[in-house]
PDB file of C-alpha atoms and ligand atoms in Angstrom:
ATOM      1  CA  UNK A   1       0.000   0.000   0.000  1.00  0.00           C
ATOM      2  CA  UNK A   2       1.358   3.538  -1.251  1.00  0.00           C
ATOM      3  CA  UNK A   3       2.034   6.177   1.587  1.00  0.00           C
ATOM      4  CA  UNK A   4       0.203   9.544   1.548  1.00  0.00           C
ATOM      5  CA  UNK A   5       3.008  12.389   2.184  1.00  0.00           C
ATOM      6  CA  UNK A   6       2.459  16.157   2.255  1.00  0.00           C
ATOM      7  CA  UNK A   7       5.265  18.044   1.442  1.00  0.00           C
ATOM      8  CA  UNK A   8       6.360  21.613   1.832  1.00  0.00           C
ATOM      9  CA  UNK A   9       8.194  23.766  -0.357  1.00  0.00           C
ATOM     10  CA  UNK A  10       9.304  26.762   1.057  1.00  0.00           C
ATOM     11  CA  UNK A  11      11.394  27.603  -1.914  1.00  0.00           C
ATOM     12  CA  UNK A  12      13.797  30.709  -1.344  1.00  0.00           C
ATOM     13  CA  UNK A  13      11.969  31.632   1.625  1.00  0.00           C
ATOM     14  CA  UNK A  14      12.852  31.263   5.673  1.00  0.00           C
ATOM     15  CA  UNK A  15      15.849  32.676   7.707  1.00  0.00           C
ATOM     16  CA  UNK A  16      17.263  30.084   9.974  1.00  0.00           C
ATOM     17  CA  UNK A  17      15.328  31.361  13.100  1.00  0.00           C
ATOM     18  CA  UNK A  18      12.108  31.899  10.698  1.00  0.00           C
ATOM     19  CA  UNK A  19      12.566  28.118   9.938  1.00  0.00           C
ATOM     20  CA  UNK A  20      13.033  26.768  13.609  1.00  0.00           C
ATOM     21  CA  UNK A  21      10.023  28.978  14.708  1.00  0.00           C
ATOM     22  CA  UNK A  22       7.975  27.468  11.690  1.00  0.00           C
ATOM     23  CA  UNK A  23       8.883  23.982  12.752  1.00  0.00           C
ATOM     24  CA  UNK A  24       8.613  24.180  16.399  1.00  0.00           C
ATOM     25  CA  UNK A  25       5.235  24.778  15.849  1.00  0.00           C
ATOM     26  CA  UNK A  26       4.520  22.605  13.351  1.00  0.00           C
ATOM     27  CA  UNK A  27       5.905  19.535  15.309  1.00  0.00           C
ATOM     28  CA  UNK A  28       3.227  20.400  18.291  1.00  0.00           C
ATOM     29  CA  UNK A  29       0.461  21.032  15.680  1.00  0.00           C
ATOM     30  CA  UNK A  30       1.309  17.539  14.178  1.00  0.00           C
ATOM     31  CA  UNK A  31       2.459  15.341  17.009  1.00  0.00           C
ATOM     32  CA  UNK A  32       0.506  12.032  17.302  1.00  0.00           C
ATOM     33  CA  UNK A  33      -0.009  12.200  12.956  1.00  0.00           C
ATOM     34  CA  UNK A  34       1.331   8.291  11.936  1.00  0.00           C
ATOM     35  CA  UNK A  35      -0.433   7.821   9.149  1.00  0.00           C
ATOM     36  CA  UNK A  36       0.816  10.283   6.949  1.00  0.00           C
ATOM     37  CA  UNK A  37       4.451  11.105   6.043  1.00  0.00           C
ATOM     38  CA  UNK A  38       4.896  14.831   6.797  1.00  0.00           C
ATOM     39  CA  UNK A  39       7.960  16.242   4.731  1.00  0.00           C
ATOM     40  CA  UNK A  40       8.965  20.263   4.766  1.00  0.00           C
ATOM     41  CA  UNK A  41      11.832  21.262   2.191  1.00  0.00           C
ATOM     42  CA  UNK A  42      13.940  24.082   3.198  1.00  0.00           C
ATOM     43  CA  UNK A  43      16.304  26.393   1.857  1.00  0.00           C
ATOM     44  CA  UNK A  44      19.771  25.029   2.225  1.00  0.00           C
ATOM     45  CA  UNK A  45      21.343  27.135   4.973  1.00  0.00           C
ATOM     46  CA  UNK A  46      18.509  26.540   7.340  1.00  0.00           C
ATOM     47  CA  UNK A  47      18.568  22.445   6.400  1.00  0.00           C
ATOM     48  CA  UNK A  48      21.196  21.852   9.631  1.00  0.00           C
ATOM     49  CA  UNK A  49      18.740  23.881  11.957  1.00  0.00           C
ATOM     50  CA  UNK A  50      15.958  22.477  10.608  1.00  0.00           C
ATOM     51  CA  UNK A  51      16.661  18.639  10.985  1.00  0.00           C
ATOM     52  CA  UNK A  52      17.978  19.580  14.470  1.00  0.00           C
ATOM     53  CA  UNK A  53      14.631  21.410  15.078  1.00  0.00           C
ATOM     54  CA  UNK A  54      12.302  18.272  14.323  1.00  0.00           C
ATOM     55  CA  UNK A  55      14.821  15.498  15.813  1.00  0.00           C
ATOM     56  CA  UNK A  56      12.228  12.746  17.315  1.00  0.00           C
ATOM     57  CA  UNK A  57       9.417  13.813  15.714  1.00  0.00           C
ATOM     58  CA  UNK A  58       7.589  12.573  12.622  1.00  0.00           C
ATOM     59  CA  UNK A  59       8.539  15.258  10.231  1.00  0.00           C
ATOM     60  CA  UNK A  60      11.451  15.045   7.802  1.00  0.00           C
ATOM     61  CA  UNK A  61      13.580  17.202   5.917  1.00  0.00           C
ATOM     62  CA  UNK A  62      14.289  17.803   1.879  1.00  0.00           C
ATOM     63  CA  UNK A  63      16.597  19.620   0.255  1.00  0.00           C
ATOM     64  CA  UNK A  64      14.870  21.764  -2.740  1.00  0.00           C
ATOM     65  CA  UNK A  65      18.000  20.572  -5.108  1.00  0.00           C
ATOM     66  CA  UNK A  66      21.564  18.639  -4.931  1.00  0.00           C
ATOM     67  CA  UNK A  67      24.145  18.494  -7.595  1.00  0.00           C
ATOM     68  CA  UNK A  68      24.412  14.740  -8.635  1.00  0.00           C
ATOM     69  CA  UNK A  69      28.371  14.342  -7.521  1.00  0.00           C
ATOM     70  CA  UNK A  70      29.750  13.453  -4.238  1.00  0.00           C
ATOM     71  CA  UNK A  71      32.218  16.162  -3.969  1.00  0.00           C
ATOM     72  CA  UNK A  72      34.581  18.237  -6.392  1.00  0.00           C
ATOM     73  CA  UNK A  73      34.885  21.258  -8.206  1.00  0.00           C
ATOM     74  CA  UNK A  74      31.116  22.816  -8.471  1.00  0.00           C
ATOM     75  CA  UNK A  75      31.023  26.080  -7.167  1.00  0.00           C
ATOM     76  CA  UNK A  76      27.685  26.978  -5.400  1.00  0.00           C
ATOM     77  CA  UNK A  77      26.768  23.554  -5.655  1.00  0.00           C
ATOM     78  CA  UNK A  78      25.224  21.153  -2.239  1.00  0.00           C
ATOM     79  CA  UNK A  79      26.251  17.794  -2.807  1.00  0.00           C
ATOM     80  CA  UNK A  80      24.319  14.287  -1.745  1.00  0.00           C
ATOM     81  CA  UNK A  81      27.234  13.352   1.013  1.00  0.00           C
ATOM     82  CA  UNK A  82      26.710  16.752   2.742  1.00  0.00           C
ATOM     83  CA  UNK A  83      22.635  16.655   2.729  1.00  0.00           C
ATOM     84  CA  UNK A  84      23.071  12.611   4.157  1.00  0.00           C
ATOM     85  CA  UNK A  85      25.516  13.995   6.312  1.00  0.00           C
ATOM     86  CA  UNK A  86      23.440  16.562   8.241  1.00  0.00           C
ATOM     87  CA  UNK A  87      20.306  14.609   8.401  1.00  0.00           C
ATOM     88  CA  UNK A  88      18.677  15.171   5.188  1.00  0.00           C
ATOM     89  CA  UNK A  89      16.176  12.630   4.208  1.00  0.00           C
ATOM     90  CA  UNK A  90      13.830  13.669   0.819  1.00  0.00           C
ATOM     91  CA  UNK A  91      15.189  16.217  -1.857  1.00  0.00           C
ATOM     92  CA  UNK A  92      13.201  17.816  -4.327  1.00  0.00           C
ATOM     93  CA  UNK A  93      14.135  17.293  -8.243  1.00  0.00           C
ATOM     94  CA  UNK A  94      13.577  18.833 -11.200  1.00  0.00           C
ATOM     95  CA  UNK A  95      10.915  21.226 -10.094  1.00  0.00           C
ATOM     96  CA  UNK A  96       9.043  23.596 -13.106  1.00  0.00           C
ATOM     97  CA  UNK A  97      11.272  26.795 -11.594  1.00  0.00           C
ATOM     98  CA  UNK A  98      14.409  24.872 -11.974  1.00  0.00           C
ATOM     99  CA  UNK A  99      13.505  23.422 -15.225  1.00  0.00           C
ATOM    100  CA  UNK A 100      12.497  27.388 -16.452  1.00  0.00           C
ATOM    101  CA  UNK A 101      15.029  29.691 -14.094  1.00  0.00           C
ATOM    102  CA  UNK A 102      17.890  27.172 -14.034  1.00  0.00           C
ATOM    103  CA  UNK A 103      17.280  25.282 -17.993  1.00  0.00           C
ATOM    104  CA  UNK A 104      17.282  21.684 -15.985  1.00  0.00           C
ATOM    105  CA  UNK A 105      16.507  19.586 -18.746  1.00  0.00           C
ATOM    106  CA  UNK A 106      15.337  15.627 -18.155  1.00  0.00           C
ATOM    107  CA  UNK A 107      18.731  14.026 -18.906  1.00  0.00           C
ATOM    108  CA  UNK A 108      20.127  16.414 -16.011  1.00  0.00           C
ATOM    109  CA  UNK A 109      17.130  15.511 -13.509  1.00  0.00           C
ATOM    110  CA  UNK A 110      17.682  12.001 -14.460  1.00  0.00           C
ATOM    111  CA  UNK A 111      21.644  12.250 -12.890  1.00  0.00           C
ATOM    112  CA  UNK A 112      20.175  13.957 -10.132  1.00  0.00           C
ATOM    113  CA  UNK A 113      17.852  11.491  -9.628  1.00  0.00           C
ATOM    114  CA  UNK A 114      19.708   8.136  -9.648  1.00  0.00           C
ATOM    115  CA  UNK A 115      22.680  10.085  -7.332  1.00  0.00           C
ATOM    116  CA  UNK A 116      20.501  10.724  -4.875  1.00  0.00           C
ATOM    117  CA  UNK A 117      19.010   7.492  -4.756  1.00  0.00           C
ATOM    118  CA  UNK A 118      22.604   5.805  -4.485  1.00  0.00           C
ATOM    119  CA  UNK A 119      23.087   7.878  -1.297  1.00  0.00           C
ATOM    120  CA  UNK A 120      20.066   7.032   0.314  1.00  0.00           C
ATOM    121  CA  UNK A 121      18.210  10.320  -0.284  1.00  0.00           C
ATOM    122  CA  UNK A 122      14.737  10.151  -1.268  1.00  0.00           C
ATOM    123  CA  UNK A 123      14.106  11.697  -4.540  1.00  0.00           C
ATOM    124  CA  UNK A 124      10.818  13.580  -5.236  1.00  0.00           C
ATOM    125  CA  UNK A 125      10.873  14.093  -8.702  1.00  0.00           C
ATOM    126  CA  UNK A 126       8.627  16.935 -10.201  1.00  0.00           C
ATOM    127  CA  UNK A 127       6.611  16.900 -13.548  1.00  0.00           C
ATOM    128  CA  UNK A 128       4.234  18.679 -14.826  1.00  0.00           C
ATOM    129  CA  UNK A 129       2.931  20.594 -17.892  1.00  0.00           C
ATOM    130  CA  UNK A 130       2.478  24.527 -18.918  1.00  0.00           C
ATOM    131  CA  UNK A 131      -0.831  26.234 -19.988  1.00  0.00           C
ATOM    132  CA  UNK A 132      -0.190  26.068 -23.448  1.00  0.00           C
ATOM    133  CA  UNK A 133       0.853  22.172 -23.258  1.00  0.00           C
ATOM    134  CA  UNK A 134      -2.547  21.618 -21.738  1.00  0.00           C
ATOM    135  CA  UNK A 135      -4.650  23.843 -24.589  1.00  0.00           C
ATOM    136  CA  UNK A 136      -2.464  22.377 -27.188  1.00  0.00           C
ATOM    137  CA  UNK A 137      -3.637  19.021 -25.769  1.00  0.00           C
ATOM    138  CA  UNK A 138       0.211  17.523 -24.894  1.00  0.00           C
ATOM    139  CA  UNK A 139      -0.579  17.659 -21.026  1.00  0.00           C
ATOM    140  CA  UNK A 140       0.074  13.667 -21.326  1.00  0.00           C
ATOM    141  CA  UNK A 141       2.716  13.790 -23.622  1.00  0.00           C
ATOM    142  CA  UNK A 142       4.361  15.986 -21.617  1.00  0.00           C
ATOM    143  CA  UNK A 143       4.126  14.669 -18.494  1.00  0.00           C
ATOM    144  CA  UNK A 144       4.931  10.972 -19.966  1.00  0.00           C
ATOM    145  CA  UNK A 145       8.135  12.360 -21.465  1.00  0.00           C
ATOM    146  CA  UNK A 146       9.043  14.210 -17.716  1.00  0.00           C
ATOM    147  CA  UNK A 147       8.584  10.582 -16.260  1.00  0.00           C
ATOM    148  CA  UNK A 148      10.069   8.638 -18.594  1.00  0.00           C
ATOM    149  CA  UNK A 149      13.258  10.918 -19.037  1.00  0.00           C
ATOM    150  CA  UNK A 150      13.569  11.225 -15.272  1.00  0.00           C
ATOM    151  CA  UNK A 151      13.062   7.965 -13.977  1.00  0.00           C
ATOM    152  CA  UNK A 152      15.453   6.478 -17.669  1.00  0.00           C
ATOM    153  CA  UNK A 153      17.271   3.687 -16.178  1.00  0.00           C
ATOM    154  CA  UNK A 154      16.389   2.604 -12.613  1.00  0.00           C
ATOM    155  CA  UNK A 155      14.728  -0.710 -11.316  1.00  0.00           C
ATOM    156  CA  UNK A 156      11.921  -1.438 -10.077  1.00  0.00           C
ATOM    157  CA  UNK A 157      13.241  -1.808  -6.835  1.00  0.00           C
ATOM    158  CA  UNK A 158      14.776   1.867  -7.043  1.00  0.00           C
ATOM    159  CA  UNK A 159      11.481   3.367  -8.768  1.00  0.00           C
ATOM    160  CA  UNK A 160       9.679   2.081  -5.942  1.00  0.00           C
ATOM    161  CA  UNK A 161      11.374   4.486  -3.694  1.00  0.00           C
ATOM    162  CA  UNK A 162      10.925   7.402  -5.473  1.00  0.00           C
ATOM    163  CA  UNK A 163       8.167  10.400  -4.834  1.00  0.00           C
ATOM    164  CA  UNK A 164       6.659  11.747  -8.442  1.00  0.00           C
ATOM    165  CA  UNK A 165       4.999  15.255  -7.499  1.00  0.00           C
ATOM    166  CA  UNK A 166       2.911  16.244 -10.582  1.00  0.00           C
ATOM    167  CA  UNK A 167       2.531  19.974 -10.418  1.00  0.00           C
ATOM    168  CA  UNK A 168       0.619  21.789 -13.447  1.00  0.00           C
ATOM    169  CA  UNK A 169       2.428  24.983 -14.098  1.00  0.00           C
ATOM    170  CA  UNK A 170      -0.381  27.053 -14.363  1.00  0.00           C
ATOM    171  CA  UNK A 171      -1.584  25.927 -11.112  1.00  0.00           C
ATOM    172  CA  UNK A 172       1.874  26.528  -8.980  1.00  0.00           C
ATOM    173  CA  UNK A 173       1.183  29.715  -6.768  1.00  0.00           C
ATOM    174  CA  UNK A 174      -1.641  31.437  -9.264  1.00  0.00           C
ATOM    175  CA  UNK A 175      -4.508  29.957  -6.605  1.00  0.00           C
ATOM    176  CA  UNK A 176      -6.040  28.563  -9.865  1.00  0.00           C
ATOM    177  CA  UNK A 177      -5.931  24.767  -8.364  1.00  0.00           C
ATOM    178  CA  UNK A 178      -6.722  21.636 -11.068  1.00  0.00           C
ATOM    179  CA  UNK A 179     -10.078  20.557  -9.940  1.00  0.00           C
ATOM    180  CA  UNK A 180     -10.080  17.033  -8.095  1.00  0.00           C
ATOM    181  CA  UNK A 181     -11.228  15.577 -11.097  1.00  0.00           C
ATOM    182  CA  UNK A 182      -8.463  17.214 -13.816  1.00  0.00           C
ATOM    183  CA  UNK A 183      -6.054  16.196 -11.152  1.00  0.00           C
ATOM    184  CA  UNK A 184      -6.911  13.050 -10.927  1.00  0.00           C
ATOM    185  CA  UNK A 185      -6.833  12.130 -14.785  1.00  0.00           C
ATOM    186  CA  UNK A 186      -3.510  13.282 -15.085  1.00  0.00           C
ATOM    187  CA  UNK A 187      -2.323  11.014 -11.587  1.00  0.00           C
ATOM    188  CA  UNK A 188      -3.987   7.863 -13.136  1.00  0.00           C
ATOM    189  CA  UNK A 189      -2.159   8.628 -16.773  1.00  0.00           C
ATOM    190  CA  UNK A 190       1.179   9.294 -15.038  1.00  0.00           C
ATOM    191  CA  UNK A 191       0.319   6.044 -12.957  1.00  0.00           C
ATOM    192  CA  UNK A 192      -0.085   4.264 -16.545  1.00  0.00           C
ATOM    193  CA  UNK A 193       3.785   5.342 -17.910  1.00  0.00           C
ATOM    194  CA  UNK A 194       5.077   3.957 -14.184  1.00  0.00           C
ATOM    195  CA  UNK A 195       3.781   1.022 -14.769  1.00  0.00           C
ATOM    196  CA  UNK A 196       5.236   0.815 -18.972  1.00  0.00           C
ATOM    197  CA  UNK A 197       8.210   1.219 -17.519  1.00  0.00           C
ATOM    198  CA  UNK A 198       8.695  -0.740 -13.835  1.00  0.00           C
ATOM    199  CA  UNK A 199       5.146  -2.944 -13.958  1.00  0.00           C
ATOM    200  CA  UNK A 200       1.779  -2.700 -12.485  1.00  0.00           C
ATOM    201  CA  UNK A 201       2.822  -3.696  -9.090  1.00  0.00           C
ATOM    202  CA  UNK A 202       5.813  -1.500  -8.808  1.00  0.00           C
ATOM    203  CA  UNK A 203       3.631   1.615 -10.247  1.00  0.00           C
ATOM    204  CA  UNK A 204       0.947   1.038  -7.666  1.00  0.00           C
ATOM    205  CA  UNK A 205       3.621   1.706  -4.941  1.00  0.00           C
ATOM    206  CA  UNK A 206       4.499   5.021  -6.094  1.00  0.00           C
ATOM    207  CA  UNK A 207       3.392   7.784  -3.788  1.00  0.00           C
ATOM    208  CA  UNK A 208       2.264  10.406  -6.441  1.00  0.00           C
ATOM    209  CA  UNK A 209       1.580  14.088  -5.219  1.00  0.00           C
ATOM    210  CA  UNK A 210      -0.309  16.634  -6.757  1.00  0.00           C
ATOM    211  CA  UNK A 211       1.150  20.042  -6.120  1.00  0.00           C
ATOM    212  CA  UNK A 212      -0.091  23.631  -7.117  1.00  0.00           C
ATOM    213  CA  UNK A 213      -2.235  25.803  -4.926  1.00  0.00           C
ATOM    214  CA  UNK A 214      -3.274  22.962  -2.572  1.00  0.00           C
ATOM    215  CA  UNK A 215      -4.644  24.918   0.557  1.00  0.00           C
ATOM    216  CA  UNK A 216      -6.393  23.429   3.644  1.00  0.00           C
ATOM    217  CA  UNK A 217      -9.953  24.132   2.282  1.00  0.00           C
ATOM    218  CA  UNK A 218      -9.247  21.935  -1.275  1.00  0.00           C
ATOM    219  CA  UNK A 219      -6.860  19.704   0.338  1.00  0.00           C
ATOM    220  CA  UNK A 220      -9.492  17.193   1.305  1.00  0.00           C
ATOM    221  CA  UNK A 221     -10.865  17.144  -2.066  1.00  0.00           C
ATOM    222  CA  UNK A 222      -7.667  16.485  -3.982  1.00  0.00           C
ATOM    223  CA  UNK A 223      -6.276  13.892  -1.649  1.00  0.00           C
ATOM    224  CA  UNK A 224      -9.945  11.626  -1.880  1.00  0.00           C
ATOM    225  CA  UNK A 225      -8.716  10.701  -5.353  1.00  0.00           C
ATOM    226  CA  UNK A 226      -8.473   7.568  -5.426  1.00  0.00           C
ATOM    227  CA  UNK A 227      -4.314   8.397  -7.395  1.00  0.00           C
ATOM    228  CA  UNK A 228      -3.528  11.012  -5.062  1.00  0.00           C
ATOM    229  CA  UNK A 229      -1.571  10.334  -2.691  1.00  0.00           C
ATOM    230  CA  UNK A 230      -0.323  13.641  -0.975  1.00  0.00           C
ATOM    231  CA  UNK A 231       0.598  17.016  -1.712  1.00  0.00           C
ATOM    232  CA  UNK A 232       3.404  19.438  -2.625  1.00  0.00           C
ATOM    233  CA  UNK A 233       2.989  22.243  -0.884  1.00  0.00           C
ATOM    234  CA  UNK A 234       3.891  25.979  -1.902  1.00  0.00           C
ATOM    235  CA  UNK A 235       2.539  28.720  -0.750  1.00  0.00           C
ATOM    236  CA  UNK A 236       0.386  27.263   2.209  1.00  0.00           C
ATOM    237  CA  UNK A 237       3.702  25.153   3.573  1.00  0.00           C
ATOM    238  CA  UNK A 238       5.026  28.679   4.548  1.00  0.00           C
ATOM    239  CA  UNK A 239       2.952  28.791   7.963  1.00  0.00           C
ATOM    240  CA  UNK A 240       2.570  25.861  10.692  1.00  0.00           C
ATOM    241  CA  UNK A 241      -1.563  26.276  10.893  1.00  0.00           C
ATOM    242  CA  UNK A 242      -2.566  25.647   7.636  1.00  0.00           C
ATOM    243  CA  UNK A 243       0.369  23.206   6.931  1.00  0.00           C
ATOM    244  CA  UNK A 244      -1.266  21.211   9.568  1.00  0.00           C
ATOM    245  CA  UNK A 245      -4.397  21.661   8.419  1.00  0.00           C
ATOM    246  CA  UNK A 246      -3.362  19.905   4.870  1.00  0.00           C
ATOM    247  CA  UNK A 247      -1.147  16.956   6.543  1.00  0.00           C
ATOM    248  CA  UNK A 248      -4.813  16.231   8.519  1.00  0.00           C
ATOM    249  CA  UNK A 249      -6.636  16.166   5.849  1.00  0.00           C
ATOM    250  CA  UNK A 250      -4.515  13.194   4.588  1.00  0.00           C
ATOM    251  CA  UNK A 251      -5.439  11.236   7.447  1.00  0.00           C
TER     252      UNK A 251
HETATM  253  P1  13P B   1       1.948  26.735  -4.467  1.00  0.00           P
HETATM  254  O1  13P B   1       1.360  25.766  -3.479  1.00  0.00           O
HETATM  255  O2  13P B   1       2.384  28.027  -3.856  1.00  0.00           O
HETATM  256  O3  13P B   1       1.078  26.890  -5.667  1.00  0.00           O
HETATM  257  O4  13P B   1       3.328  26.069  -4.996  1.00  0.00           O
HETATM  258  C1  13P B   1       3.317  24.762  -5.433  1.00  0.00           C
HETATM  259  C2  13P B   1       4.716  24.316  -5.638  1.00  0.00           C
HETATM  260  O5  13P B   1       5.396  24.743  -6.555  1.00  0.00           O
HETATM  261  C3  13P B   1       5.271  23.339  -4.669  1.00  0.00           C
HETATM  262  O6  13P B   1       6.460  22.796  -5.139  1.00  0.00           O
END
């Protein structure tokens, strides 16, 4: 049985003491939660202070990005070892303003992907299509050709382990949300490539999100689908309350 996990995404947002303020009350707002596998991603310099902030309780932390090599010459670059190192559990990949700000193309996502896996980081691997892939009618194509290209080469047993978040582009901090229903199509297609590519079984595993404007009043809806299994959280991740409010309405 697939786990539900909500997922924040701060993005470049949170001082250290911001963070450690957010997650000391997010930990009291959430204790006793099992059932649901409560992930916040934070900017790199507050990661340290934030895995230290949620030691023994249920939440985890992801990096937003990693360069795919252990160590070397990559300046700027936040490397697998260091993330393991510190505590890091989850890191985000390939999301839509990486792919547009940062020109991450598939092949690049893919590296990322299969390094982090080989360190023991969980990947959560992002897809999703723009506004005019969707009226052009290529939201599928798209999305198959995100999956395929970033999951290229892996087992089963390593596909199993990874997150797919599908976030529409035009739904990512506009408030326009996909409607439950929209949603939904597009998990069950994405759920069809998974299993082209690692089997039925192995593609019913898969924890796949659904990201883009998810707030505590549509959070509910979304995650009743019956091939949505959590959320990747913008916007609403930003304050303990209504984070809360979405990680209980995946119970
Ligand atoms: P919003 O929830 O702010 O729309 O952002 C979604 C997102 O991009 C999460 O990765």
């Amino acid at each position: 049985m697939r786990k539900t996990i909500i997922a924040g995404n701060w993005k470049m947002n949170k001082t250290n003491a911001d963070a450690v303020a957010m997650l000391t009350e997010l930990k009291a707002a959430v204790a006793g939660v099992e059932n649901v596998g409560i992930v916040i991603g934070a900017p790199f310099t507050a990661l340290s202070d934030a895995v230290k902030a949620v030691e023994g309780s249920n939440i985890k932390i992801a990096a937003q990005n990693m360069y795919p090599k252990a160590s070397g010459a990559y300046t700027g670059e936040v490397s697998p070892e260091m993330l393991k190192a510190i505590g890091v559990e989850y890191v985000i990949l390939g999301h839509s303003e990486r792919r547009e700000y940062f020109h991450e193309t598939d092949a690049f996502i893919n590296e990322k992907v299969k390094c982090a896996l080989s360190y023991g980081l969980t990947p959560i691997l992002c897809v999703g299509e723009k506004l005019e892939d969707r009226e052009a009618g290529r939201t599928d194509l798209v999305n198959e050709t995100q999956v395929k290209g970033g999951l290229a080469g892996l087992t089963k047993e390593e596909a199993v382990k990874v997150v797919v978040a599908y976030e529409p582009v035009w739904a990512i901090g506009t408030g326009k949300t996909a409607t439950p229903e929209i949603a939904e199509e597009t998990h069950k297609a994405i759920r069809k490539v998974l299993a082209e590519m690692f089997g039925a079984e192995a593609a019913e595993e898969i924890t796949i999100q659904y990201g883009g404007s998810v707030k505590a009043d549509n959070a509910k809806d979304l995650l009743a689908q019956a091939d949505i299994d959590g959320g990747l959280v913008g916007g609403a991740s930003l304050e303990a309350e209504s984070f809360a409010k979405i990680v209980k309405a995946g119970m």
